[in-house]
């Protein structure tokens, strides 16, 4: 670690435990003025807990926090804020029915000295100045409700600046952003760094950490592994530090024998969303569905699963034309869908692991008189939780208490317990760490080897190229290309995904 006198903030020997879990164990971390310091690690590594210690949400059980070389305690978020600590999160925490300016100055609005009434003119002027300083073109009087996620994050950053933040924590800020929005966020982050703001940057996308950060600190299982200057380390070294082993490959794709057509979609159309979508999915095959934001791939998946049925076109399952008007009918045909938004659409967060895994097949455990066979239910949940290596204190643990990677495993366990033939995965590794990603890919490959047909929607080109047997590309609701695994390249897929002319040769 660097000399204490250089640091704006230093955490030394921080430990924090919760019932049954040692979240942090003797962790060190420091932050210098005018640097971007990336904090990385697998889900459950302790990153979020460390952030909550820095922001005053949690108090450490042991260890010391120093600010500008002096010992401090942050008994609550307000005290941390008074020391210049601010945070923006993956999901913006703004008031949707207030204006941009009101959100920026919430809790410390400018008032007229004589009357102590709100100085609206000054509020909007200062909000405009802050947004201009960031290079953000946004009217401070605009309601937040109509803003994109990227615009909301810019408001969060302006809000931090209004508090004279000297330390800005950015927790997974890019997970829901387009490539252009990410570029804008990085531009603003660099501007803040040049102005002397110290930035903690947390992301599962290591390429972002390497592009933006000056140093990278790795946590693993609640322990401090090490800190590396970005110019003197590599992605491979950081991954090895994160997972405690070398990852021979992130995409363990097994070669399997591809069988007969299990799902055929012909001319599927839903007015205003997608038009004339056709493709085939075979037994034992992983079919990648590629495209950029707005390609309408999720809408196609939702139509196949019966959430929002298509207006026209036909769906064939195992050589038989079918009509799917709701998810129950899809499930009866052996089709399941793992949605992109696991928290809102894939899980019931206040329920425990057992209840989530068995939810789609609860009827199987019903006994005469309406009673549930709890023992059989627990056995099934245990089987699939073990199969997917769900890491938790026990099956009784509430899903909302699990890390993102383990939540994703529970969603997969839930649908695999329904024993499907066709598995639709929508962004299966979004927001999960490198080690869990590799585990999900290994599971996909194993399932395909056992004869399952997998339709994988992914915005990550390495994942599409690494895991797919064939690739279908969509652009603005239409299929623009089909590639075999051998034909596909990043350049060809991007050309088709942006509506440019391409060649299959």
mmCIF file of N, CA and C in Angstrom, residues 219-303:
data_model
loop_
_atom_site.group_PDB
_atom_site.id
_atom_site.type_symbol
_atom_site.label_atom_id
_atom_site.label_comp_id
_atom_site.label_asym_id
_atom_site.label_seq_id
_atom_site.Cartn_x
_atom_site.Cartn_y
_atom_site.Cartn_z
ATOM 1 N N UNK A 219 -10.582 -7.950 -4.392
ATOM 2 C CA UNK A 219 -11.055 -8.650 -3.199
ATOM 3 C C UNK A 219 -11.505 -10.053 -3.596
ATOM 4 N N UNK A 220 -11.327 -10.998 -2.679
ATOM 5 C CA UNK A 220 -11.831 -12.360 -2.921
ATOM 6 C C UNK A 220 -12.306 -12.958 -1.610
ATOM 7 N N UNK A 221 -13.573 -13.389 -1.581
ATOM 8 C CA UNK A 221 -14.163 -14.014 -0.395
ATOM 9 C C UNK A 221 -13.960 -13.161 0.861
ATOM 10 N N UNK A 222 -14.114 -11.834 0.718
ATOM 11 C CA UNK A 222 -14.012 -10.943 1.862
ATOM 12 C C UNK A 222 -12.595 -10.586 2.273
ATOM 13 N N UNK A 223 -11.592 -11.067 1.509
ATOM 14 C CA UNK A 223 -10.190 -10.793 1.826
ATOM 15 C C UNK A 223 -9.567 -9.858 0.785
ATOM 16 N N UNK A 224 -8.594 -9.079 1.239
ATOM 17 C CA UNK A 224 -7.811 -8.237 0.334
ATOM 18 C C UNK A 224 -6.758 -9.112 -0.347
ATOM 19 N N UNK A 225 -6.772 -9.127 -1.692
ATOM 20 C CA UNK A 225 -5.806 -9.948 -2.440
ATOM 21 C C UNK A 225 -4.602 -9.111 -2.871
ATOM 22 N N UNK A 226 -4.847 -7.896 -3.373
ATOM 23 C CA UNK A 226 -3.730 -7.069 -3.792
ATOM 24 C C UNK A 226 -4.181 -5.868 -4.595
ATOM 25 N N UNK A 227 -3.261 -4.920 -4.775
ATOM 26 C CA UNK A 227 -3.498 -3.721 -5.584
ATOM 27 C C UNK A 227 -2.417 -3.643 -6.651
ATOM 28 N N UNK A 228 -2.817 -3.339 -7.879
ATOM 29 C CA UNK A 228 -1.869 -3.261 -8.983
ATOM 30 C C UNK A 228 -2.066 -1.953 -9.749
ATOM 31 N N UNK A 229 -0.975 -1.254 -10.111
ATOM 32 C CA UNK A 229 -1.100 -0.155 -11.069
ATOM 33 C C UNK A 229 -1.527 -0.731 -12.418
ATOM 34 N N UNK A 230 -2.488 -0.091 -13.081
ATOM 35 C CA UNK A 230 -3.019 -0.640 -14.331
ATOM 36 C C UNK A 230 -1.937 -0.875 -15.391
ATOM 37 N N UNK A 231 -0.967 0.060 -15.578
ATOM 38 C CA UNK A 231 0.024 -0.172 -16.643
ATOM 39 C C UNK A 231 0.906 -1.406 -16.421
ATOM 40 N N UNK A 232 0.979 -1.884 -15.171
ATOM 41 C CA UNK A 232 1.906 -2.995 -14.907
ATOM 42 C C UNK A 232 1.186 -4.305 -14.573
ATOM 43 N N UNK A 233 -0.081 -4.422 -15.009
ATOM 44 C CA UNK A 233 -0.786 -5.695 -14.815
ATOM 45 C C UNK A 233 -1.541 -6.065 -16.088
ATOM 46 N N UNK A 234 -2.153 -7.233 -16.090
ATOM 47 C CA UNK A 234 -2.897 -7.723 -17.254
ATOM 48 C C UNK A 234 -4.256 -8.244 -16.804
ATOM 49 N N UNK A 235 -5.159 -8.388 -17.771
ATOM 50 C CA UNK A 235 -6.472 -8.954 -17.463
ATOM 51 C C UNK A 235 -6.327 -10.355 -16.874
ATOM 52 N N UNK A 236 -5.434 -11.165 -17.453
ATOM 53 C CA UNK A 236 -5.249 -12.541 -16.969
ATOM 54 C C UNK A 236 -4.805 -12.567 -15.510
ATOM 55 N N UNK A 237 -3.886 -11.646 -15.138
ATOM 56 C CA UNK A 237 -3.408 -11.617 -13.756
ATOM 57 C C UNK A 237 -4.543 -11.222 -12.815
ATOM 58 N N UNK A 238 -5.342 -10.232 -13.210
ATOM 59 C CA UNK A 238 -6.447 -9.773 -12.353
ATOM 60 C C UNK A 238 -7.496 -10.871 -12.197
ATOM 61 N N UNK A 239 -7.820 -11.572 -13.292
ATOM 62 C CA UNK A 239 -8.785 -12.675 -13.211
ATOM 63 C C UNK A 239 -8.279 -13.760 -12.267
ATOM 64 N N UNK A 240 -6.984 -14.078 -12.376
ATOM 65 C CA UNK A 240 -6.418 -15.100 -11.502
ATOM 66 C C UNK A 240 -6.501 -14.653 -10.038
ATOM 67 N N UNK A 241 -6.261 -13.352 -9.773
ATOM 68 C CA UNK A 241 -6.392 -12.826 -8.407
ATOM 69 C C UNK A 241 -7.840 -12.908 -7.926
ATOM 70 N N UNK A 242 -8.790 -12.662 -8.836
ATOM 71 C CA UNK A 242 -10.207 -12.658 -8.466
ATOM 72 C C UNK A 242 -10.729 -14.040 -8.110
ATOM 73 N N UNK A 243 -10.342 -15.035 -8.891
ATOM 74 C CA UNK A 243 -10.946 -16.362 -8.725
ATOM 75 C C UNK A 243 -10.040 -17.347 -8.007
ATOM 76 N N UNK A 244 -8.785 -16.956 -7.781
ATOM 77 C CA UNK A 244 -7.872 -17.824 -7.048
ATOM 78 C C UNK A 244 -7.369 -18.996 -7.851
ATOM 79 N N UNK A 245 -7.574 -18.928 -9.153
ATOM 80 C CA UNK A 245 -7.089 -19.989 -10.034
ATOM 81 C C UNK A 245 -7.001 -19.416 -11.442
ATOM 82 N N UNK A 246 -6.294 -20.089 -12.310
ATOM 83 C CA UNK A 246 -6.246 -19.624 -13.692
ATOM 84 C C UNK A 246 -7.515 -20.079 -14.399
ATOM 85 N N UNK A 247 -8.074 -19.210 -15.221
ATOM 86 C CA UNK A 247 -9.225 -19.584 -16.034
ATOM 87 C C UNK A 247 -8.709 -19.951 -17.413
ATOM 88 N N UNK A 248 -8.614 -21.253 -17.671
ATOM 89 C CA UNK A 248 -8.081 -21.676 -18.976
ATOM 90 C C UNK A 248 -8.928 -21.098 -20.086
ATOM 91 N N UNK A 249 -10.222 -21.095 -19.871
ATOM 92 C CA UNK A 249 -11.106 -20.475 -20.861
ATOM 93 C C UNK A 249 -12.373 -19.998 -20.184
ATOM 94 N N UNK A 250 -12.842 -18.850 -20.594
ATOM 95 C CA UNK A 250 -14.095 -18.318 -20.068
ATOM 96 C C UNK A 250 -15.281 -18.947 -20.793
ATOM 97 N N UNK A 251 -14.996 -19.576 -21.926
ATOM 98 C CA UNK A 251 -16.068 -20.145 -22.760
ATOM 99 C C UNK A 251 -15.807 -21.637 -23.001
ATOM 100 N N UNK A 252 -16.109 -22.472 -21.999
ATOM 101 C CA UNK A 252 -15.829 -23.911 -22.118
ATOM 102 C C UNK A 252 -16.870 -24.615 -22.989
ATOM 103 N N UNK A 253 -16.828 -24.346 -24.273
ATOM 104 C CA UNK A 253 -17.830 -24.886 -25.200
ATOM 105 C C UNK A 253 -17.420 -26.284 -25.652
ATOM 106 N N UNK A 254 -18.284 -27.261 -25.338
ATOM 107 C CA UNK A 254 -18.028 -28.636 -25.771
ATOM 108 C C UNK A 254 -18.608 -28.846 -27.169
ATOM 109 N N UNK A 255 -17.923 -29.643 -27.965
ATOM 110 C CA UNK A 255 -18.472 -30.020 -29.269
ATOM 111 C C UNK A 255 -19.492 -31.135 -29.052
ATOM 112 N N UNK A 256 -20.728 -30.907 -29.456
ATOM 113 C CA UNK A 256 -21.772 -31.924 -29.278
ATOM 114 C C UNK A 256 -22.434 -32.207 -30.621
ATOM 115 N N UNK A 257 -23.059 -33.352 -30.695
ATOM 116 C CA UNK A 257 -23.769 -33.717 -31.922
ATOM 117 C C UNK A 257 -25.100 -32.970 -31.966
ATOM 118 N N UNK A 258 -25.288 -32.183 -33.014
ATOM 119 C CA UNK A 258 -26.515 -31.395 -33.165
ATOM 120 C C UNK A 258 -27.598 -32.269 -33.791
ATOM 121 N N UNK A 259 -28.781 -32.269 -33.171
ATOM 122 C CA UNK A 259 -29.853 -33.153 -33.620
ATOM 123 C C UNK A 259 -30.907 -32.464 -34.457
ATOM 124 N N UNK A 260 -32.137 -32.954 -34.345
ATOM 125 C CA UNK A 260 -33.242 -32.468 -35.161
ATOM 126 C C UNK A 260 -33.721 -31.092 -34.678
ATOM 127 N N UNK A 261 -34.516 -30.430 -35.530
ATOM 128 C CA UNK A 261 -35.056 -29.111 -35.186
ATOM 129 C C UNK A 261 -36.077 -29.265 -34.056
ATOM 130 N N UNK A 262 -35.857 -28.497 -32.952
ATOM 131 C CA UNK A 262 -36.764 -28.544 -31.811
ATOM 132 C C UNK A 262 -37.706 -27.334 -31.786
ATOM 133 N N UNK A 263 -37.222 -26.206 -32.288
ATOM 134 C CA UNK A 263 -38.020 -24.979 -32.316
ATOM 135 C C UNK A 263 -37.816 -24.303 -33.670
ATOM 136 N N UNK A 264 -38.922 -24.017 -34.341
ATOM 137 C CA UNK A 264 -38.834 -23.285 -35.612
ATOM 138 C C UNK A 264 -39.778 -22.094 -35.554
ATOM 139 N N UNK A 265 -39.250 -20.932 -35.870
ATOM 140 C CA UNK A 265 -40.028 -19.700 -35.878
ATOM 141 C C UNK A 265 -40.064 -19.198 -37.305
ATOM 142 N N UNK A 266 -41.271 -18.952 -37.832
ATOM 143 C CA UNK A 266 -41.415 -18.517 -39.221
ATOM 144 C C UNK A 266 -42.240 -17.236 -39.296
ATOM 145 N N UNK A 267 -41.621 -16.194 -39.829
ATOM 146 C CA UNK A 267 -42.340 -14.936 -40.094
ATOM 147 C C UNK A 267 -42.980 -14.295 -38.884
ATOM 148 N N UNK A 268 -42.381 -14.485 -37.719
ATOM 149 C CA UNK A 268 -42.969 -13.961 -36.482
ATOM 150 C C UNK A 268 -42.969 -12.428 -36.518
ATOM 151 N N UNK A 269 -44.118 -11.843 -36.264
ATOM 152 C CA UNK A 269 -44.276 -10.389 -36.375
ATOM 153 C C UNK A 269 -45.131 -9.856 -35.235
ATOM 154 N N UNK A 270 -44.703 -8.755 -34.640
ATOM 155 C CA UNK A 270 -45.525 -8.015 -33.682
ATOM 156 C C UNK A 270 -45.406 -6.539 -34.053
ATOM 157 N N UNK A 271 -46.524 -5.971 -34.452
ATOM 158 C CA UNK A 271 -46.524 -4.621 -35.009
ATOM 159 C C UNK A 271 -45.824 -3.618 -34.080
ATOM 160 N N UNK A 272 -44.927 -2.848 -34.674
ATOM 161 C CA UNK A 272 -44.200 -1.817 -33.939
ATOM 162 C C UNK A 272 -42.988 -2.318 -33.190
ATOM 163 N N UNK A 273 -42.794 -3.659 -33.152
ATOM 164 C CA UNK A 273 -41.664 -4.202 -32.406
ATOM 165 C C UNK A 273 -40.713 -5.009 -33.298
ATOM 166 N N UNK A 274 -41.222 -6.088 -33.905
ATOM 167 C CA UNK A 274 -40.353 -6.895 -34.782
ATOM 168 C C UNK A 274 -41.169 -7.410 -35.959
ATOM 169 N N UNK A 275 -40.462 -7.762 -37.048
ATOM 170 C CA UNK A 275 -41.146 -8.109 -38.286
ATOM 171 C C UNK A 275 -40.439 -9.266 -38.991
ATOM 172 N N UNK A 276 -41.233 -10.283 -39.350
ATOM 173 C CA UNK A 276 -40.760 -11.373 -40.212
ATOM 174 C C UNK A 276 -39.499 -12.058 -39.665
ATOM 175 N N UNK A 277 -39.547 -12.427 -38.374
ATOM 176 C CA UNK A 277 -38.398 -13.091 -37.740
ATOM 177 C C UNK A 277 -38.516 -14.598 -37.940
ATOM 178 N N UNK A 278 -37.461 -15.192 -38.510
ATOM 179 C CA UNK A 278 -37.447 -16.639 -38.763
ATOM 180 C C UNK A 278 -36.096 -17.228 -38.364
ATOM 181 N N UNK A 279 -36.136 -18.375 -37.677
ATOM 182 C CA UNK A 279 -34.907 -19.124 -37.386
ATOM 183 C C UNK A 279 -35.284 -20.509 -36.878
ATOM 184 N N UNK A 280 -34.277 -21.394 -36.822
ATOM 185 C CA UNK A 280 -34.457 -22.751 -36.299
ATOM 186 C C UNK A 280 -33.485 -22.988 -35.154
ATOM 187 N N UNK A 281 -33.929 -23.777 -34.178
ATOM 188 C CA UNK A 281 -33.082 -24.159 -33.049
ATOM 189 C C UNK A 281 -33.123 -25.684 -32.949
ATOM 190 N N UNK A 282 -31.945 -26.311 -32.942
ATOM 191 C CA UNK A 282 -31.869 -27.779 -32.981
ATOM 192 C C UNK A 282 -31.527 -28.367 -31.612
ATOM 193 N N UNK A 283 -31.773 -29.678 -31.480
ATOM 194 C CA UNK A 283 -31.458 -30.386 -30.241
ATOM 195 C C UNK A 283 -29.944 -30.326 -29.993
ATOM 196 N N UNK A 284 -29.574 -29.958 -28.769
ATOM 197 C CA UNK A 284 -28.154 -29.917 -28.403
ATOM 198 C C UNK A 284 -27.419 -28.681 -28.907
ATOM 199 N N UNK A 285 -28.153 -27.737 -29.471
ATOM 200 C CA UNK A 285 -27.526 -26.559 -30.062
ATOM 201 C C UNK A 285 -27.668 -25.344 -29.146
ATOM 202 N N UNK A 286 -26.635 -24.491 -29.159
ATOM 203 C CA UNK A 286 -26.729 -23.168 -28.553
ATOM 204 C C UNK A 286 -26.787 -22.170 -29.706
ATOM 205 N N UNK A 287 -27.946 -21.534 -29.852
ATOM 206 C CA UNK A 287 -28.141 -20.551 -30.911
ATOM 207 C C UNK A 287 -28.023 -19.158 -30.305
ATOM 208 N N UNK A 288 -27.041 -18.399 -30.753
ATOM 209 C CA UNK A 288 -26.838 -17.050 -30.242
ATOM 210 C C UNK A 288 -27.715 -16.052 -30.980
ATOM 211 N N UNK A 289 -28.409 -15.193 -30.222
ATOM 212 C CA UNK A 289 -29.219 -14.139 -30.828
ATOM 213 C C UNK A 289 -28.534 -12.815 -30.490
ATOM 214 N N UNK A 290 -27.859 -12.236 -31.491
ATOM 215 C CA UNK A 290 -27.023 -11.058 -31.276
ATOM 216 C C UNK A 290 -27.716 -9.802 -31.775
ATOM 217 N N UNK A 291 -27.254 -8.653 -31.298
ATOM 218 C CA UNK A 291 -27.807 -7.369 -31.718
ATOM 219 C C UNK A 291 -27.526 -6.313 -30.672
ATOM 220 N N UNK A 292 -27.772 -5.063 -31.024
ATOM 221 C CA UNK A 292 -27.555 -3.948 -30.100
ATOM 222 C C UNK A 292 -28.858 -3.589 -29.387
ATOM 223 N N UNK A 293 -28.778 -2.642 -28.456
ATOM 224 C CA UNK A 293 -29.979 -2.162 -27.770
ATOM 225 C C UNK A 293 -30.968 -1.643 -28.815
ATOM 226 N N UNK A 294 -32.225 -2.090 -28.716
ATOM 227 C CA UNK A 294 -33.233 -1.680 -29.692
ATOM 228 C C UNK A 294 -33.426 -2.677 -30.823
ATOM 229 N N UNK A 295 -32.684 -3.791 -30.785
ATOM 230 C CA UNK A 295 -32.825 -4.806 -31.836
ATOM 231 C C UNK A 295 -34.100 -5.624 -31.664
ATOM 232 N N UNK A 296 -34.692 -5.578 -30.482
ATOM 233 C CA UNK A 296 -35.968 -6.255 -30.166
ATOM 234 C C UNK A 296 -35.828 -7.760 -29.980
ATOM 235 N N UNK A 297 -34.640 -8.197 -29.570
ATOM 236 C CA UNK A 297 -34.436 -9.639 -29.335
ATOM 237 C C UNK A 297 -35.275 -10.130 -28.151
ATOM 238 N N UNK A 298 -35.331 -9.324 -27.073
ATOM 239 C CA UNK A 298 -36.110 -9.717 -25.900
ATOM 240 C C UNK A 298 -37.593 -9.824 -26.246
ATOM 241 N N UNK A 299 -38.074 -8.934 -27.109
ATOM 242 C CA UNK A 299 -39.488 -8.985 -27.501
ATOM 243 C C UNK A 299 -39.813 -10.283 -28.229
ATOM 244 N N UNK A 300 -38.863 -10.761 -29.050
ATOM 245 C CA UNK A 300 -39.053 -12.040 -29.743
ATOM 246 C C UNK A 300 -39.113 -13.180 -28.726
ATOM 247 N N UNK A 301 -38.203 -13.158 -27.754
ATOM 248 C CA UNK A 301 -38.188 -14.206 -26.723
ATOM 249 C C UNK A 301 -39.491 -14.202 -25.919
ATOM 250 N N UNK A 302 -39.977 -13.018 -25.565
ATOM 251 C CA UNK A 302 -41.224 -12.903 -24.807
ATOM 252 C C UNK A 302 -42.422 -13.396 -25.614
ATOM 253 N N UNK A 303 -42.366 -13.216 -26.939
ATOM 254 C CA UNK A 303 -43.441 -13.724 -27.802
ATOM 255 C C UNK A 303 -43.431 -15.252 -27.833
#
